[in-house]
mmCIF file of C-alpha atoms and ligand atoms in Angstrom:
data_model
loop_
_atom_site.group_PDB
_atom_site.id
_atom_site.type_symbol
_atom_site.label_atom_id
_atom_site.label_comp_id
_atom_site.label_asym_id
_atom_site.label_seq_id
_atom_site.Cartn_x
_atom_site.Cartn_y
_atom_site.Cartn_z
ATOM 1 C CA UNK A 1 -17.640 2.613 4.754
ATOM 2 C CA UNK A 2 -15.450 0.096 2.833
ATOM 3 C CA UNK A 3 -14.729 -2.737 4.595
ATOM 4 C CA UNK A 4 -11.302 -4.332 6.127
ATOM 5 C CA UNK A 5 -9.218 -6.862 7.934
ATOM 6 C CA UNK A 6 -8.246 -5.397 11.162
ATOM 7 C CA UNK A 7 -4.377 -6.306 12.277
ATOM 8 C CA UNK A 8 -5.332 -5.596 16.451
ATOM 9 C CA UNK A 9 -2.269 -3.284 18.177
ATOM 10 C CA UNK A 10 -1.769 -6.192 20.205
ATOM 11 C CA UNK A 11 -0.979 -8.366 17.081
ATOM 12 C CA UNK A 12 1.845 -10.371 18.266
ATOM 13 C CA UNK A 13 2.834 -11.209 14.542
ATOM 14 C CA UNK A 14 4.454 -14.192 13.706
ATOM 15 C CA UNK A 15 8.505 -15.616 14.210
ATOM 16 C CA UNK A 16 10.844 -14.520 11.292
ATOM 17 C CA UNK A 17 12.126 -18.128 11.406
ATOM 18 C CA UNK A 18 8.444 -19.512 10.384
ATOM 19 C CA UNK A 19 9.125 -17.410 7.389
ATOM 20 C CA UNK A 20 11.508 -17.007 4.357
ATOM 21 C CA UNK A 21 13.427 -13.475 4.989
ATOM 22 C CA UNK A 22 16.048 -12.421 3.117
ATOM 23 C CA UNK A 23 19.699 -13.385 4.457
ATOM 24 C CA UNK A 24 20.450 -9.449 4.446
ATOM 25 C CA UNK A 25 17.089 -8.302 6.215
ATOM 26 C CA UNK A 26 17.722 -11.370 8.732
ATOM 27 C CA UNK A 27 18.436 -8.624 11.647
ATOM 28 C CA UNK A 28 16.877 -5.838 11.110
ATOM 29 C CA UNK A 29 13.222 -6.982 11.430
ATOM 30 C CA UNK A 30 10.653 -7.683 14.737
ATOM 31 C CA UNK A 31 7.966 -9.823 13.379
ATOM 32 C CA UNK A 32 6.390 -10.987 10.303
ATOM 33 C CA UNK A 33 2.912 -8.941 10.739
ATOM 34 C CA UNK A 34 1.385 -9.902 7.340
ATOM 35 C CA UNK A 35 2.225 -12.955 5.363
ATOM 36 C CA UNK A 36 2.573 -12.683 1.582
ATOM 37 C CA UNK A 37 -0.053 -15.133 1.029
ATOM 38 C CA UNK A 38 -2.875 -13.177 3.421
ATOM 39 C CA UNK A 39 -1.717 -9.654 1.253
ATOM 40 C CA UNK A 40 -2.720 -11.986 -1.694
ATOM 41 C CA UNK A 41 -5.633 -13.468 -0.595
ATOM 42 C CA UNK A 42 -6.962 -9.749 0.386
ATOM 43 C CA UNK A 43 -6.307 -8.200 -2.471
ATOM 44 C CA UNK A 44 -8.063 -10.950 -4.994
ATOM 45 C CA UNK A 45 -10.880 -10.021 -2.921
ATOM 46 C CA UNK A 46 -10.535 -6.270 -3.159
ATOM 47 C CA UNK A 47 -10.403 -7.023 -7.187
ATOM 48 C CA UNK A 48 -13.643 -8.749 -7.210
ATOM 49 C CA UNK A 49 -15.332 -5.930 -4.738
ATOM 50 C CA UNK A 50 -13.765 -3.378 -7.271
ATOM 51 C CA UNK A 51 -15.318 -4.740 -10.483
ATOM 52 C CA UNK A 52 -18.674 -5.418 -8.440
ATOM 53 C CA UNK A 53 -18.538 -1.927 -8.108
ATOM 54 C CA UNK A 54 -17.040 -0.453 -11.742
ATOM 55 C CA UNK A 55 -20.073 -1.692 -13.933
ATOM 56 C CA UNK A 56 -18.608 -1.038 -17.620
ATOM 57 C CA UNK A 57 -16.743 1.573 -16.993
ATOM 58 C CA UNK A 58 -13.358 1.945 -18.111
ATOM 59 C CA UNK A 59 -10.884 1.949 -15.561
ATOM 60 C CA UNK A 60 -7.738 3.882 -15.571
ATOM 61 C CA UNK A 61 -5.762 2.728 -12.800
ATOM 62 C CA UNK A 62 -3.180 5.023 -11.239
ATOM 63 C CA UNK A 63 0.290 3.372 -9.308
ATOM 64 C CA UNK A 64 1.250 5.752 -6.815
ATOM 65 C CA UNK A 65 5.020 4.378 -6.747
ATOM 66 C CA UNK A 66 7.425 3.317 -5.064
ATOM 67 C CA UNK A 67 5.415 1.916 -2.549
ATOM 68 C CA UNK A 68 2.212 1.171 -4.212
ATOM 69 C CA UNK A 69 3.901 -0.989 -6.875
ATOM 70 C CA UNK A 70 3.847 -4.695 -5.473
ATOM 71 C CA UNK A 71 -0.210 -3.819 -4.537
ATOM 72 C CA UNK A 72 -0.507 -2.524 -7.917
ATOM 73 C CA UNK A 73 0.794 -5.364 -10.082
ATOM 74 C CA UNK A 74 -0.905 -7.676 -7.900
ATOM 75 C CA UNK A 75 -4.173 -6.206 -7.215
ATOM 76 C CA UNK A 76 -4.518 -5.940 -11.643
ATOM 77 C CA UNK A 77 -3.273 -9.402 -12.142
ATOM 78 C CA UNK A 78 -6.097 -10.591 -9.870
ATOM 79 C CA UNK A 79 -8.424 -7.801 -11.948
ATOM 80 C CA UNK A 80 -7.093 -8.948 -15.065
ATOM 81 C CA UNK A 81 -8.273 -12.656 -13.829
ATOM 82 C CA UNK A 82 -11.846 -11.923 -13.015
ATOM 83 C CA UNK A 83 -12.201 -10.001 -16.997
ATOM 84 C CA UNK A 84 -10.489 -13.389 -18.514
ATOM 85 C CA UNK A 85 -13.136 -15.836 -16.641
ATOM 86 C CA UNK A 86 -16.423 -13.825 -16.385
ATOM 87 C CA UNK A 87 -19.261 -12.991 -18.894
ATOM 88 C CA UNK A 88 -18.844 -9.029 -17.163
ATOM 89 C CA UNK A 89 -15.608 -7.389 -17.831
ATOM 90 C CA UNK A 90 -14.242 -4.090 -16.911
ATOM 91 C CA UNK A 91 -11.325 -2.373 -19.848
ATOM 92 C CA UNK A 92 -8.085 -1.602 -18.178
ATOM 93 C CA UNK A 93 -5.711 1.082 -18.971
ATOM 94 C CA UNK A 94 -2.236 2.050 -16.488
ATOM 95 C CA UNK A 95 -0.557 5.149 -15.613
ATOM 96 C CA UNK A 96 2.138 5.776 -13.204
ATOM 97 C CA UNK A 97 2.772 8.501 -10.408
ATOM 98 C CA UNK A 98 5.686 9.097 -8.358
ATOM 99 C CA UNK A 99 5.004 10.696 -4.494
ATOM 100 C CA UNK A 100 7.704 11.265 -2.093
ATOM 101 C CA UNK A 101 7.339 12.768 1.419
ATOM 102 C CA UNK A 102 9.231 10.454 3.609
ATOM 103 C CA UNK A 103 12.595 10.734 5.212
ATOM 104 C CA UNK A 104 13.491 8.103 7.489
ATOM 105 C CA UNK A 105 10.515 7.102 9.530
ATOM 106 C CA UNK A 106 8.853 10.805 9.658
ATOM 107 C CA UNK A 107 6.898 12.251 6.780
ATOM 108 C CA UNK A 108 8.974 16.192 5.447
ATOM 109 C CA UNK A 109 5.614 17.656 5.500
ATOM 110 C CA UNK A 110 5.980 18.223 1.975
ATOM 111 C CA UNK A 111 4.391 15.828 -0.910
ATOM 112 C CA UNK A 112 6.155 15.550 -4.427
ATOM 113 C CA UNK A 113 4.769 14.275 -7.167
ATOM 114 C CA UNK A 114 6.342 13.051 -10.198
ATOM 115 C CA UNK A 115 5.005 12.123 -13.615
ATOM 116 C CA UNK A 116 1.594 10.754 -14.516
ATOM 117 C CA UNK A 117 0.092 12.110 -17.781
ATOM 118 C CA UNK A 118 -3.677 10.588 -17.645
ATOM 119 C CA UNK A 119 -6.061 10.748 -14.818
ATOM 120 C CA UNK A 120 -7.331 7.964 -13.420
ATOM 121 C CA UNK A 121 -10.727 6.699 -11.745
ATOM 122 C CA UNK A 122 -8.757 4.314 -9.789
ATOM 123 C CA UNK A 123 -5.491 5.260 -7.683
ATOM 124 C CA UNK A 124 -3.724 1.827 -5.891
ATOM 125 C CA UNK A 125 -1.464 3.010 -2.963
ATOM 126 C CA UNK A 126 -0.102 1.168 -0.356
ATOM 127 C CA UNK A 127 -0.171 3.152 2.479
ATOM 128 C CA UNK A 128 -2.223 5.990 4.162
ATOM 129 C CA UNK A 129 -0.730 7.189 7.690
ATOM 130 C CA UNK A 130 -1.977 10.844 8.058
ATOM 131 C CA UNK A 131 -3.791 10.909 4.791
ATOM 132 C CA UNK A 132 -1.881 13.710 3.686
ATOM 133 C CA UNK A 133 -0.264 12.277 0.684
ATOM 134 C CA UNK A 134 -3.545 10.955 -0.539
ATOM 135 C CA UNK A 135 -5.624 14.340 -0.336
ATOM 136 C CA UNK A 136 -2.435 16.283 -1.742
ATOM 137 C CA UNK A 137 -2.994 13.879 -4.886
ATOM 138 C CA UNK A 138 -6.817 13.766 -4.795
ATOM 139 C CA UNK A 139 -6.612 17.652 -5.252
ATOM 140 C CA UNK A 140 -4.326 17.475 -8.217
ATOM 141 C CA UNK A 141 -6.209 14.706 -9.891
ATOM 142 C CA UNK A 142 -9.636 16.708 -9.284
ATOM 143 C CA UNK A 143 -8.342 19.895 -11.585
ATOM 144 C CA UNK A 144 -8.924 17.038 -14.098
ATOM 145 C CA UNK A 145 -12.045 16.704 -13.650
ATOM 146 C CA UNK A 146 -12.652 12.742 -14.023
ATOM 147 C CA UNK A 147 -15.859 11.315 -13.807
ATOM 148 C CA UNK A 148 -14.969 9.443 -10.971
ATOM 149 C CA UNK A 149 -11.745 8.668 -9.096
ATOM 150 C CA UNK A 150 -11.736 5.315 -6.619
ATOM 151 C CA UNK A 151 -8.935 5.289 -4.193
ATOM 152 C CA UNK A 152 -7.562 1.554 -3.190
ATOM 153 C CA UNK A 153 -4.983 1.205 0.000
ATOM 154 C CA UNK A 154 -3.408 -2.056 0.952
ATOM 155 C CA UNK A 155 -2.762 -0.775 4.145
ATOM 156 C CA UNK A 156 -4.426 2.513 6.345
ATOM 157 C CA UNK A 157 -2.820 3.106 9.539
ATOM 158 C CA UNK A 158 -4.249 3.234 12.792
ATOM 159 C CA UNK A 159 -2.961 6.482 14.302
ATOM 160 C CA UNK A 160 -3.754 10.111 16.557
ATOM 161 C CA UNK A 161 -2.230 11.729 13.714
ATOM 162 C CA UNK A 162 -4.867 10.377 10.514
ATOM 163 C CA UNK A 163 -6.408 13.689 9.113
ATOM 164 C CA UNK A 164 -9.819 11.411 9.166
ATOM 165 C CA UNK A 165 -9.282 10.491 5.251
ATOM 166 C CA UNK A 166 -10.287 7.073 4.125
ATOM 167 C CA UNK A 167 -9.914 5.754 1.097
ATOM 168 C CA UNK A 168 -12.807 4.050 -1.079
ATOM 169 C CA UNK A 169 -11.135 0.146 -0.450
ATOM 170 C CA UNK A 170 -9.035 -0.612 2.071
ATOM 171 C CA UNK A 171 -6.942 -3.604 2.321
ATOM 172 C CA UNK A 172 -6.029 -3.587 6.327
ATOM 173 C CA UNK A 173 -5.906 -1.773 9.098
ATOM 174 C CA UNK A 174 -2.892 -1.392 10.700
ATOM 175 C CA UNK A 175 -1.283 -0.701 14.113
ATOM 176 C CA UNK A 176 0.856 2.563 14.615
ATOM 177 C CA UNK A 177 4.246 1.270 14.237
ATOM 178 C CA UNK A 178 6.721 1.758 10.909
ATOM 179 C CA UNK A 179 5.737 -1.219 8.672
ATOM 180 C CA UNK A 180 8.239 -2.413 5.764
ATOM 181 C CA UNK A 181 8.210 -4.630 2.798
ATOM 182 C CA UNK A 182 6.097 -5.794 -0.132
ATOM 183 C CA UNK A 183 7.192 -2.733 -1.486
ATOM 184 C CA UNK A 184 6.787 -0.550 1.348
ATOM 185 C CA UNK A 185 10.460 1.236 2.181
ATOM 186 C CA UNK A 186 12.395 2.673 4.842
ATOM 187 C CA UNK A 187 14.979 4.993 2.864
ATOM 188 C CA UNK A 188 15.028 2.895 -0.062
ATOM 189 C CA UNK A 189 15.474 -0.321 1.923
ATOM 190 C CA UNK A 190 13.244 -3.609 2.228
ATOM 191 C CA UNK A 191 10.906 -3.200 -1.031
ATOM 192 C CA UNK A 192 12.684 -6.210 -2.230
ATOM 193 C CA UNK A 193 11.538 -8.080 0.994
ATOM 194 C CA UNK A 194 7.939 -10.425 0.290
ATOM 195 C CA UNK A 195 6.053 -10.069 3.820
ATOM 196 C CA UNK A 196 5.110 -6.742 5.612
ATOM 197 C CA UNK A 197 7.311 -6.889 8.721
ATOM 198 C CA UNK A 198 7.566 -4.163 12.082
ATOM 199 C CA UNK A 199 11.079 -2.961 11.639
ATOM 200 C CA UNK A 200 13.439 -3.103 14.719
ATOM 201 C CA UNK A 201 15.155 -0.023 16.728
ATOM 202 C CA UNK A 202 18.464 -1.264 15.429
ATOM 203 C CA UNK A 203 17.602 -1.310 11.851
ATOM 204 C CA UNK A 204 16.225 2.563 12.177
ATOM 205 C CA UNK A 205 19.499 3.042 13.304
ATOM 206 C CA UNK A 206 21.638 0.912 10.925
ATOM 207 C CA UNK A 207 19.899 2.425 7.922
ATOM 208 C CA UNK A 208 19.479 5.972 8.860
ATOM 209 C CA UNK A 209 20.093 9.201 6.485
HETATM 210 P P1 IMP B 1 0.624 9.992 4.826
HETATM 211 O O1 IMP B 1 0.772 11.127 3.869
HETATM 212 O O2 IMP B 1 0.972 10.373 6.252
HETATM 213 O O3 IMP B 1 -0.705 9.296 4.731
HETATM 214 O O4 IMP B 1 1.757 8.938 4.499
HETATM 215 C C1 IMP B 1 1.685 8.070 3.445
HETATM 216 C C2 IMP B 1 3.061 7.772 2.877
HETATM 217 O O5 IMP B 1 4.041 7.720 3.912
HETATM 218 C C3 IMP B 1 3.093 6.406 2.259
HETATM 219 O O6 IMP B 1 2.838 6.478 0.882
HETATM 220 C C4 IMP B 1 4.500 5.903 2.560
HETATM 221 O O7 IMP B 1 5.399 6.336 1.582
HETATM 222 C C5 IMP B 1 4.875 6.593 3.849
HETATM 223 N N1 IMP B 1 4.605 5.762 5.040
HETATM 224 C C6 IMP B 1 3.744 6.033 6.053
HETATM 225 N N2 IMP B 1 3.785 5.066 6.983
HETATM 226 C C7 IMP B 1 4.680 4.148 6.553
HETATM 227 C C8 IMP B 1 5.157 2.883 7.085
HETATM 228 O O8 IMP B 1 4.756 2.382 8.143
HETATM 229 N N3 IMP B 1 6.089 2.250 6.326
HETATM 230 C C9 IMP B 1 6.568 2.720 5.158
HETATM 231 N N4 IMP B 1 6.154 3.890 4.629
HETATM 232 C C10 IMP B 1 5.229 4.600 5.330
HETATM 233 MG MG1 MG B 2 8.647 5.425 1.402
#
């Protein structure tokens, strides 16, 4: 069972003030719930679990986009560090993949994917709620028939409605509310925002399709 930092439901989260939040986001969010610098700090150490694990082999690593891509470029740049200052080194190739299954804060019940035209061992997401996104993909990566396919989540949620899927690192667990930044949306909005934050009734309103 791959290991994780837990973020407890009653996680009281931390003052937007503390922080720096964009002018523009200043009203929409609750609470900062995970600093920038603890998403970093994880994920150097999910890099160093995932080349513990990788031996040789060559990874291809697969960025489930939007969402994933903040986790992606981050969680490689701390890969790329450990093959730059260590006798062992694992070679890297990328590929990109584009899901889509959420309208405002409810998933359509229907997973698209876009693009992607080599399949990977290693898929970097950023978050699993129901796990239905993450099977959907597993299934169409399978038909490839790879020798081995890793699945790395910044974030799995804590909620009635998980399918039981886990994936094979896990950054945090995470309380059942809607969750936004460091790349994670809410119709297109607050990827460009650094910390993951709870988002606020107002904002669901404000920013609704
Ligand atoms: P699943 O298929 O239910 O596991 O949902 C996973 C996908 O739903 C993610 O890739 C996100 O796009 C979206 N999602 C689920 N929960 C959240 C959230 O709290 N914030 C932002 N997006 C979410
Ligand atoms: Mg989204």
């Amino acid at each position: 069972m791959a290991s994780y930092l837990e973020i407890a439901d009653d996680e009281k989260g931390h003052e937007l003030d503390l922080f720096c939040v964009p002018r523009h986001y200043e009203n929409d969010l609750d609470k900062v719930i995970i600093p920038h610098g603890l998403i970093m700090d994880r994920t150097e150490r999910l890099a160093r679990d995932i080349i513990r694990d990788m031996g040789g082999h060559h990874i291809v690593a697969l960025c489930v986009l939007k969402g994933g891509y903040k986790f992606f470029a981050d969680l490689l740049d701390y890969i790329k560090a450990l093959n730059q200052n260590s006798d062992k080194s694992v070679p890297l190739t990328v590929d990109f993949i584009r899901v889509k299954s959420y309208c405002n804060d409810k998933s359509t019940n229907n997973v698209k994917v876009i693009g992607g035209d080599e399949l990977s061992s290693l898929a970097g997401k950023d978050i699993v709620e129901t796990g239905r996104t993450m099977q959907t993909l597993l299934s169409l990566l399978n038909e490839c028939r790879p020798k081995m396919v890793k699945v790395v989540s910044l974030l799995v949620k804590r909620t009635p409605r998980s399918s039981g899927y886990r994936p094979d690192y896990i950054g945090f667990e995470v309380p059942d509310a809607f969750l936004v930044g460091y790349a994670l949306d809410y119709n297109e909005y607050f990827r460009d925002l650094s910390h993951i934050c709870i988002l606020n009734d107002q904002a669901k309103e404000k920013y609704k399709v």
